[in-house]
PDB file of N, CA and C in Angstrom:
ATOM      1  N   THR A   8      99.726  89.225 106.114  1.00  0.00           N
ATOM      2  CA  THR A   8     100.576  88.999 104.964  1.00  0.00           C
ATOM      3  C   THR A   8      99.629  89.296 103.902  1.00  0.00           C
ATOM      4  N   MET A   9     100.130  89.853 102.715  1.00  0.00           N
ATOM      5  CA  MET A   9      99.281  90.049 101.532  1.00  0.00           C
ATOM      6  C   MET A   9     100.337  90.083 100.479  1.00  0.00           C
ATOM      7  N   ILE A  10      99.941  89.204  99.631  1.00  0.00           N
ATOM      8  CA  ILE A  10     100.961  89.146  98.396  1.00  0.00           C
ATOM      9  C   ILE A  10      99.988  89.293  97.329  1.00  0.00           C
ATOM     10  N   GLN A  11     100.467  90.305  96.246  1.00  0.00           N
ATOM     11  CA  GLN A  11      99.415  90.508  95.084  1.00  0.00           C
ATOM     12  C   GLN A  11     100.574  90.531  93.951  1.00  0.00           C
ATOM     13  N   ARG A  12     100.223  89.285  93.356  1.00  0.00           N
ATOM     14  CA  ARG A  12     101.098  88.856  92.081  1.00  0.00           C
ATOM     15  C   ARG A  12     100.206  89.478  90.888  1.00  0.00           C
ATOM     16  N   ASP A  13     101.233  89.491  89.934  1.00  0.00           N
ATOM     17  CA  ASP A  13     100.872  89.938  88.549  1.00  0.00           C
ATOM     18  C   ASP A  13     100.376  91.409  88.454  1.00  0.00           C
ATOM     19  N   ALA A  14     100.531  92.309  89.485  1.00  0.00           N
ATOM     20  CA  ALA A  14     100.429  93.667  89.522  1.00  0.00           C
ATOM     21  C   ALA A  14     101.120  94.277  88.400  1.00  0.00           C
ATOM     22  N   LYS A  15     100.743  95.290  87.630  1.00  0.00           N
ATOM     23  CA  LYS A  15     101.423  96.073  86.779  1.00  0.00           C
ATOM     24  C   LYS A  15     102.268  97.173  87.665  1.00  0.00           C
ATOM     25  N   MET A  16     103.427  97.022  87.700  1.00  0.00           N
ATOM     26  CA  MET A  16     104.347  97.983  88.481  1.00  0.00           C
ATOM     27  C   MET A  16     105.544  98.541  87.569  1.00  0.00           C
ATOM     28  N   THR A  17     105.809  99.828  87.742  1.00  0.00           N
ATOM     29  CA  THR A  17     107.118 100.215  87.239  1.00  0.00           C
ATOM     30  C   THR A  17     108.074 100.617  88.223  1.00  0.00           C
ATOM     31  N   PHE A  18     109.342 100.683  88.183  1.00  0.00           N
ATOM     32  CA  PHE A  18     110.426 101.136  89.238  1.00  0.00           C
ATOM     33  C   PHE A  18     111.494 101.853  88.173  1.00  0.00           C
ATOM     34  N   ALA A  19     111.800 102.882  88.750  1.00  0.00           N
ATOM     35  CA  ALA A  19     112.874 103.500  87.926  1.00  0.00           C
ATOM     36  C   ALA A  19     112.693 103.514  86.409  1.00  0.00           C
ATOM     37  N   GLY A  20     111.421 103.645  85.778  1.00  0.00           N
ATOM     38  CA  GLY A  20     111.141 103.764  84.766  1.00  0.00           C
ATOM     39  C   GLY A  20     111.180 102.280  83.767  1.00  0.00           C
ATOM     40  N   SER A  21     111.288 101.281  84.589  1.00  0.00           N
ATOM     41  CA  SER A  21     111.657 100.107  84.015  1.00  0.00           C
ATOM     42  C   SER A  21     110.252  98.950  84.602  1.00  0.00           C
ATOM     43  N   ASP A  22     109.811  98.081  83.728  1.00  0.00           N
ATOM     44  CA  ASP A  22     108.789  97.203  84.187  1.00  0.00           C
ATOM     45  C   ASP A  22     109.458  95.638  84.420  1.00  0.00           C
ATOM     46  N   GLU A  23     110.715  95.703  84.691  1.00  0.00           N
ATOM     47  CA  GLU A  23     111.423  94.411  85.258  1.00  0.00           C
ATOM     48  C   GLU A  23     110.616  94.146  86.311  1.00  0.00           C
ATOM     49  N   PRO A  24     110.720  92.863  86.763  1.00  0.00           N
ATOM     50  CA  PRO A  24     110.199  92.516  87.968  1.00  0.00           C
ATOM     51  C   PRO A  24     110.590  93.267  89.267  1.00  0.00           C
ATOM     52  N   CYS A  25     109.569  93.652  90.086  1.00  0.00           N
ATOM     53  CA  CYS A  25     110.063  94.500  91.221  1.00  0.00           C
ATOM     54  C   CYS A  25     109.243  94.084  92.347  1.00  0.00           C
ATOM     55  N   CYS A  26     109.461  94.839  93.404  1.00  0.00           N
ATOM     56  CA  CYS A  26     108.585  94.535  94.771  1.00  0.00           C
ATOM     57  C   CYS A  26     108.680  95.612  95.550  1.00  0.00           C
ATOM     58  N   PHE A  27     107.332  95.880  96.322  1.00  0.00           N
ATOM     59  CA  PHE A  27     107.123  96.923  97.182  1.00  0.00           C
ATOM     60  C   PHE A  27     106.606  96.402  98.408  1.00  0.00           C
ATOM     61  N   ILE A  28     107.363  96.545  99.522  1.00  0.00           N
ATOM     62  CA  ILE A  28     106.979  95.732 100.834  1.00  0.00           C
ATOM     63  C   ILE A  28     106.646  96.873 102.012  1.00  0.00           C
ATOM     64  N   LYS A  29     105.660  96.579 102.642  1.00  0.00           N
ATOM     65  CA  LYS A  29     105.285  97.614 103.586  1.00  0.00           C
ATOM     66  C   LYS A  29     105.298  96.670 105.078  1.00  0.00           C
ATOM     67  N   VAL A  30     106.011  97.183 105.976  1.00  0.00           N
ATOM     68  CA  VAL A  30     106.379  96.435 107.335  1.00  0.00           C
ATOM     69  C   VAL A  30     106.076  97.541 108.166  1.00  0.00           C
ATOM     70  N   LYS A  31     104.846  97.167 109.013  1.00  0.00           N
ATOM     71  CA  LYS A  31     104.401  97.771 110.076  1.00  0.00           C
ATOM     72  C   LYS A  31     104.491  97.045 111.427  1.00  0.00           C
ATOM     73  N   SER A  32     104.953  97.719 112.637  1.00  0.00           N
ATOM     74  CA  SER A  32     105.045  97.029 113.889  1.00  0.00           C
ATOM     75  C   SER A  32     104.735  98.205 114.873  1.00  0.00           C
ATOM     76  N   ILE A  33     104.726  97.550 116.118  1.00  0.00           N
ATOM     77  CA  ILE A  33     104.619  98.347 117.280  1.00  0.00           C
ATOM     78  C   ILE A  33     105.911  98.506 117.969  1.00  0.00           C
ATOM     79  N   GLY A  34     106.672  99.363 117.721  1.00  0.00           N
ATOM     80  CA  GLY A  34     107.765  99.741 118.317  1.00  0.00           C
ATOM     81  C   GLY A  34     108.959  98.769 118.263  1.00  0.00           C
ATOM     82  N   SER A  35     109.176  97.930 117.281  1.00  0.00           N
ATOM     83  CA  SER A  35     110.246  96.770 117.395  1.00  0.00           C
ATOM     84  C   SER A  35     110.853  96.941 116.032  1.00  0.00           C
ATOM     85  N   LEU A  36     110.601  97.968 115.129  1.00  0.00           N
ATOM     86  CA  LEU A  36     111.406  97.962 113.970  1.00  0.00           C
ATOM     87  C   LEU A  36     112.816  98.386 113.959  1.00  0.00           C
ATOM     88  N   LYS A  37     113.596  97.760 113.315  1.00  0.00           N
ATOM     89  CA  LYS A  37     115.118  98.244 113.168  1.00  0.00           C
ATOM     90  C   LYS A  37     115.435  98.245 111.716  1.00  0.00           C
ATOM     91  N   PRO A  38     114.840  99.439 110.951  1.00  0.00           N
ATOM     92  CA  PRO A  38     115.025  99.287 109.448  1.00  0.00           C
ATOM     93  C   PRO A  38     116.527  99.151 108.915  1.00  0.00           C
ATOM     94  N   SER A  39     117.352  99.566 109.654  1.00  0.00           N
ATOM     95  CA  SER A  39     118.952  99.645 109.224  1.00  0.00           C
ATOM     96  C   SER A  39     119.360  98.126 109.086  1.00  0.00           C
ATOM     97  N   SER A  40     118.877  97.394 109.918  1.00  0.00           N
ATOM     98  CA  SER A  40     119.478  95.913 110.092  1.00  0.00           C
ATOM     99  C   SER A  40     118.403  95.012 109.355  1.00  0.00           C
ATOM    100  N   MET A  41     116.954  95.367 109.176  1.00  0.00           N
ATOM    101  CA  MET A  41     116.125  94.460 108.703  1.00  0.00           C
ATOM    102  C   MET A  41     116.238  94.652 107.071  1.00  0.00           C
ATOM    103  N   SER A  42     116.511  95.723 106.503  1.00  0.00           N
ATOM    104  CA  SER A  42     116.431  95.938 105.131  1.00  0.00           C
ATOM    105  C   SER A  42     117.302  94.913 104.366  1.00  0.00           C
ATOM    106  N   LYS A  43     118.366  94.771 104.425  1.00  0.00           N
ATOM    107  CA  LYS A  43     119.092  93.702 103.845  1.00  0.00           C
ATOM    108  C   LYS A  43     118.638  92.315 104.131  1.00  0.00           C
ATOM    109  N   THR A  44     118.152  91.907 105.347  1.00  0.00           N
ATOM    110  CA  THR A  44     117.653  90.678 105.582  1.00  0.00           C
ATOM    111  C   THR A  44     116.398  90.500 104.600  1.00  0.00           C
ATOM    112  N   PHE A  45     115.338  91.373 104.500  1.00  0.00           N
ATOM    113  CA  PHE A  45     114.160  91.149 103.667  1.00  0.00           C
ATOM    114  C   PHE A  45     114.437  91.394 102.401  1.00  0.00           C
ATOM    115  N   CYS A  46     115.571  92.224 101.782  1.00  0.00           N
ATOM    116  CA  CYS A  46     116.042  91.973 100.455  1.00  0.00           C
ATOM    117  C   CYS A  46     116.717  90.833 100.099  1.00  0.00           C
ATOM    118  N   ASP A  47     117.433  90.104 100.889  1.00  0.00           N
ATOM    119  CA  ASP A  47     118.139  88.840 100.359  1.00  0.00           C
ATOM    120  C   ASP A  47     117.202  87.819 100.511  1.00  0.00           C
ATOM    121  N   LEU A  48     116.348  87.785 101.331  1.00  0.00           N
ATOM    122  CA  LEU A  48     115.163  86.816 101.555  1.00  0.00           C
ATOM    123  C   LEU A  48     114.255  86.755 100.226  1.00  0.00           C
ATOM    124  N   ILE A  49     113.747  88.138  99.889  1.00  0.00           N
ATOM    125  CA  ILE A  49     112.763  88.183  98.700  1.00  0.00           C
ATOM    126  C   ILE A  49     113.667  87.670  97.510  1.00  0.00           C
ATOM    127  N   ALA A  50     114.686  88.283  97.309  1.00  0.00           N
ATOM    128  CA  ALA A  50     115.693  87.734  96.020  1.00  0.00           C
ATOM    129  C   ALA A  50     115.906  86.462  95.938  1.00  0.00           C
ATOM    130  N   SER A  51     116.243  85.816  97.119  1.00  0.00           N
ATOM    131  CA  SER A  51     116.582  84.252  97.249  1.00  0.00           C
ATOM    132  C   SER A  51     115.117  83.370  96.707  1.00  0.00           C
ATOM    133  N   LYS A  52     114.005  83.982  96.947  1.00  0.00           N
ATOM    134  CA  LYS A  52     112.707  83.171  96.541  1.00  0.00           C
ATOM    135  C   LYS A  52     112.179  83.687  95.243  1.00  0.00           C
ATOM    136  N   THR A  53     112.453  84.626  94.663  1.00  0.00           N
ATOM    137  CA  THR A  53     112.047  85.278  93.384  1.00  0.00           C
ATOM    138  C   THR A  53     113.204  85.666  92.570  1.00  0.00           C
ATOM    139  N   ASN A  54     112.784  86.101  91.307  1.00  0.00           N
ATOM    140  CA  ASN A  54     113.503  86.603  90.423  1.00  0.00           C
ATOM    141  C   ASN A  54     113.835  88.105  90.486  1.00  0.00           C
ATOM    142  N   ILE A  55     113.501  88.633  91.606  1.00  0.00           N
ATOM    143  CA  ILE A  55     113.691  90.190  91.810  1.00  0.00           C
ATOM    144  C   ILE A  55     114.997  90.478  92.341  1.00  0.00           C
ATOM    145  N   LYS A  56     115.685  91.333  91.755  1.00  0.00           N
ATOM    146  CA  LYS A  56     116.823  91.776  91.961  1.00  0.00           C
ATOM    147  C   LYS A  56     116.709  92.695  93.529  1.00  0.00           C
ATOM    148  N   THR A  57     117.829  92.690  94.279  1.00  0.00           N
ATOM    149  CA  THR A  57     117.859  93.585  95.388  1.00  0.00           C
ATOM    150  C   THR A  57     117.566  95.004  95.205  1.00  0.00           C
ATOM    151  N   ASP A  58     118.210  95.562  93.992  1.00  0.00           N
ATOM    152  CA  ASP A  58     118.056  96.919  93.751  1.00  0.00           C
ATOM    153  C   ASP A  58     116.556  97.082  93.085  1.00  0.00           C
ATOM    154  N   ARG A  59     115.782  96.206  93.069  1.00  0.00           N
ATOM    155  CA  ARG A  59     114.429  96.510  92.676  1.00  0.00           C
ATOM    156  C   ARG A  59     113.352  96.123  93.669  1.00  0.00           C
ATOM    157  N   ILE A  60     113.851  96.094  94.849  1.00  0.00           N
ATOM    158  CA  ILE A  60     113.140  95.869  96.276  1.00  0.00           C
ATOM    159  C   ILE A  60     113.067  97.144  97.060  1.00  0.00           C
ATOM    160  N   TYR A  61     111.795  97.662  97.180  1.00  0.00           N
ATOM    161  CA  TYR A  61     111.556  98.941  98.016  1.00  0.00           C
ATOM    162  C   TYR A  61     110.743  98.447  99.128  1.00  0.00           C
ATOM    163  N   ILE A  62     111.367  99.065 100.273  1.00  0.00           N
ATOM    164  CA  ILE A  62     110.602  98.724 101.693  1.00  0.00           C
ATOM    165  C   ILE A  62     110.284  99.695 102.382  1.00  0.00           C
ATOM    166  N   GLU A  63     109.146  99.881 102.895  1.00  0.00           N
ATOM    167  CA  GLU A  63     108.655 100.971 103.588  1.00  0.00           C
ATOM    168  C   GLU A  63     108.481 100.374 105.057  1.00  0.00           C
ATOM    169  N   PHE A  64     109.043 101.013 105.976  1.00  0.00           N
ATOM    170  CA  PHE A  64     108.829 100.573 107.456  1.00  0.00           C
ATOM    171  C   PHE A  64     108.120 101.875 108.180  1.00  0.00           C
ATOM    172  N   THR A  65     107.218 101.172 108.961  1.00  0.00           N
ATOM    173  CA  THR A  65     106.441 102.181 109.798  1.00  0.00           C
ATOM    174  C   THR A  65     106.184 101.589 111.058  1.00  0.00           C
ATOM    175  N   ASP A  66     106.668 102.573 112.180  1.00  0.00           N
ATOM    176  CA  ASP A  66     106.555 102.239 113.513  1.00  0.00           C
ATOM    177  C   ASP A  66     105.274 102.683 113.964  1.00  0.00           C
ATOM    178  N   VAL A  67     104.227 102.008 114.367  1.00  0.00           N
ATOM    179  CA  VAL A  67     103.030 102.470 114.791  1.00  0.00           C
ATOM    180  C   VAL A  67     103.005 102.458 116.301  1.00  0.00           C
ATOM    181  N   LYS A  68     102.307 103.640 116.823  1.00  0.00           N
ATOM    182  CA  LYS A  68     102.034 103.778 118.252  1.00  0.00           C
ATOM    183  C   LYS A  68     101.103 102.405 118.523  1.00  0.00           C
ATOM    184  N   ALA A  69     101.077 101.873 119.822  1.00  0.00           N
ATOM    185  CA  ALA A  69     100.230 100.982 120.138  1.00  0.00           C
ATOM    186  C   ALA A  69      98.722 101.456 120.283  1.00  0.00           C
ATOM    187  N   SER A  70      98.602 102.635 120.630  1.00  0.00           N
ATOM    188  CA  SER A  70      97.058 103.122 120.592  1.00  0.00           C
ATOM    189  C   SER A  70      96.643 103.244 119.421  1.00  0.00           C
ATOM    190  N   ASN A  71      97.485 103.204 118.183  1.00  0.00           N
ATOM    191  CA  ASN A  71      96.831 103.465 117.041  1.00  0.00           C
ATOM    192  C   ASN A  71      96.537 102.081 116.161  1.00  0.00           C
ATOM    193  N   TRP A  72      96.756 100.956 117.098  1.00  0.00           N
ATOM    194  CA  TRP A  72      96.667  99.653 116.368  1.00  0.00           C
ATOM    195  C   TRP A  72      95.546  98.955 117.039  1.00  0.00           C
ATOM    196  N   GLY A  73      94.434  98.673 116.380  1.00  0.00           N
ATOM    197  CA  GLY A  73      93.367  98.055 117.018  1.00  0.00           C
ATOM    198  C   GLY A  73      93.360  96.474 116.814  1.00  0.00           C
ATOM    199  N   TYR A  74      92.678  96.082 117.676  1.00  0.00           N
ATOM    200  CA  TYR A  74      92.461  94.500 117.611  1.00  0.00           C
ATOM    201  C   TYR A  74      91.386  94.176 118.708  1.00  0.00           C
ATOM    202  N   ASP A  75      90.188  93.203 118.171  1.00  0.00           N
ATOM    203  CA  ASP A  75      89.376  92.737 119.094  1.00  0.00           C
ATOM    204  C   ASP A  75      88.749  93.739 119.837  1.00  0.00           C
ATOM    205  N   CYS A  76      88.033  94.670 119.334  1.00  0.00           N
ATOM    206  CA  CYS A  76      87.412  95.937 119.995  1.00  0.00           C
ATOM    207  C   CYS A  76      88.160  96.820 121.004  1.00  0.00           C
ATOM    208  N   SER A  77      89.522  96.755 120.776  1.00  0.00           N
ATOM    209  CA  SER A  77      90.284  97.528 121.618  1.00  0.00           C
ATOM    210  C   SER A  77      91.494  97.890 120.898  1.00  0.00           C
ATOM    211  N   THR A  78      92.431  98.500 121.486  1.00  0.00           N
ATOM    212  CA  THR A  78      93.751  98.806 121.067  1.00  0.00           C
ATOM    213  C   THR A  78      94.819  98.234 121.808  1.00  0.00           C
ATOM    214  N   PHE A  79      95.999  98.255 121.353  1.00  0.00           N
ATOM    215  CA  PHE A  79      97.197  97.704 122.198  1.00  0.00           C
ATOM    216  C   PHE A  79      97.862  98.668 123.165  1.00  0.00           C
ATOM    217  N   GLY A  80      97.556  99.891 123.187  1.00  0.00           N
ATOM    218  CA  GLY A  80      98.066 100.585 124.018  1.00  0.00           C
ATOM    219  C   GLY A  80      96.957 101.802 124.481  1.00  0.00           C
TER     220      GLY A  80
END
């Protein structure tokens, strides 16, 4: 997890508070059901409206994810 506060961002031409989230996982993403959950969570903990939250979901092959001198696949 990394949170970068006070970054200068614009979204749809506006500098109102916004959020860009990257979610990466090995084969367990379900973006269509996860997007609302993430947006609702972020909106409830911040002053960011859900229509100002952008999420990038990336499913990564296990062989492309390294840890402890090896990969997961």
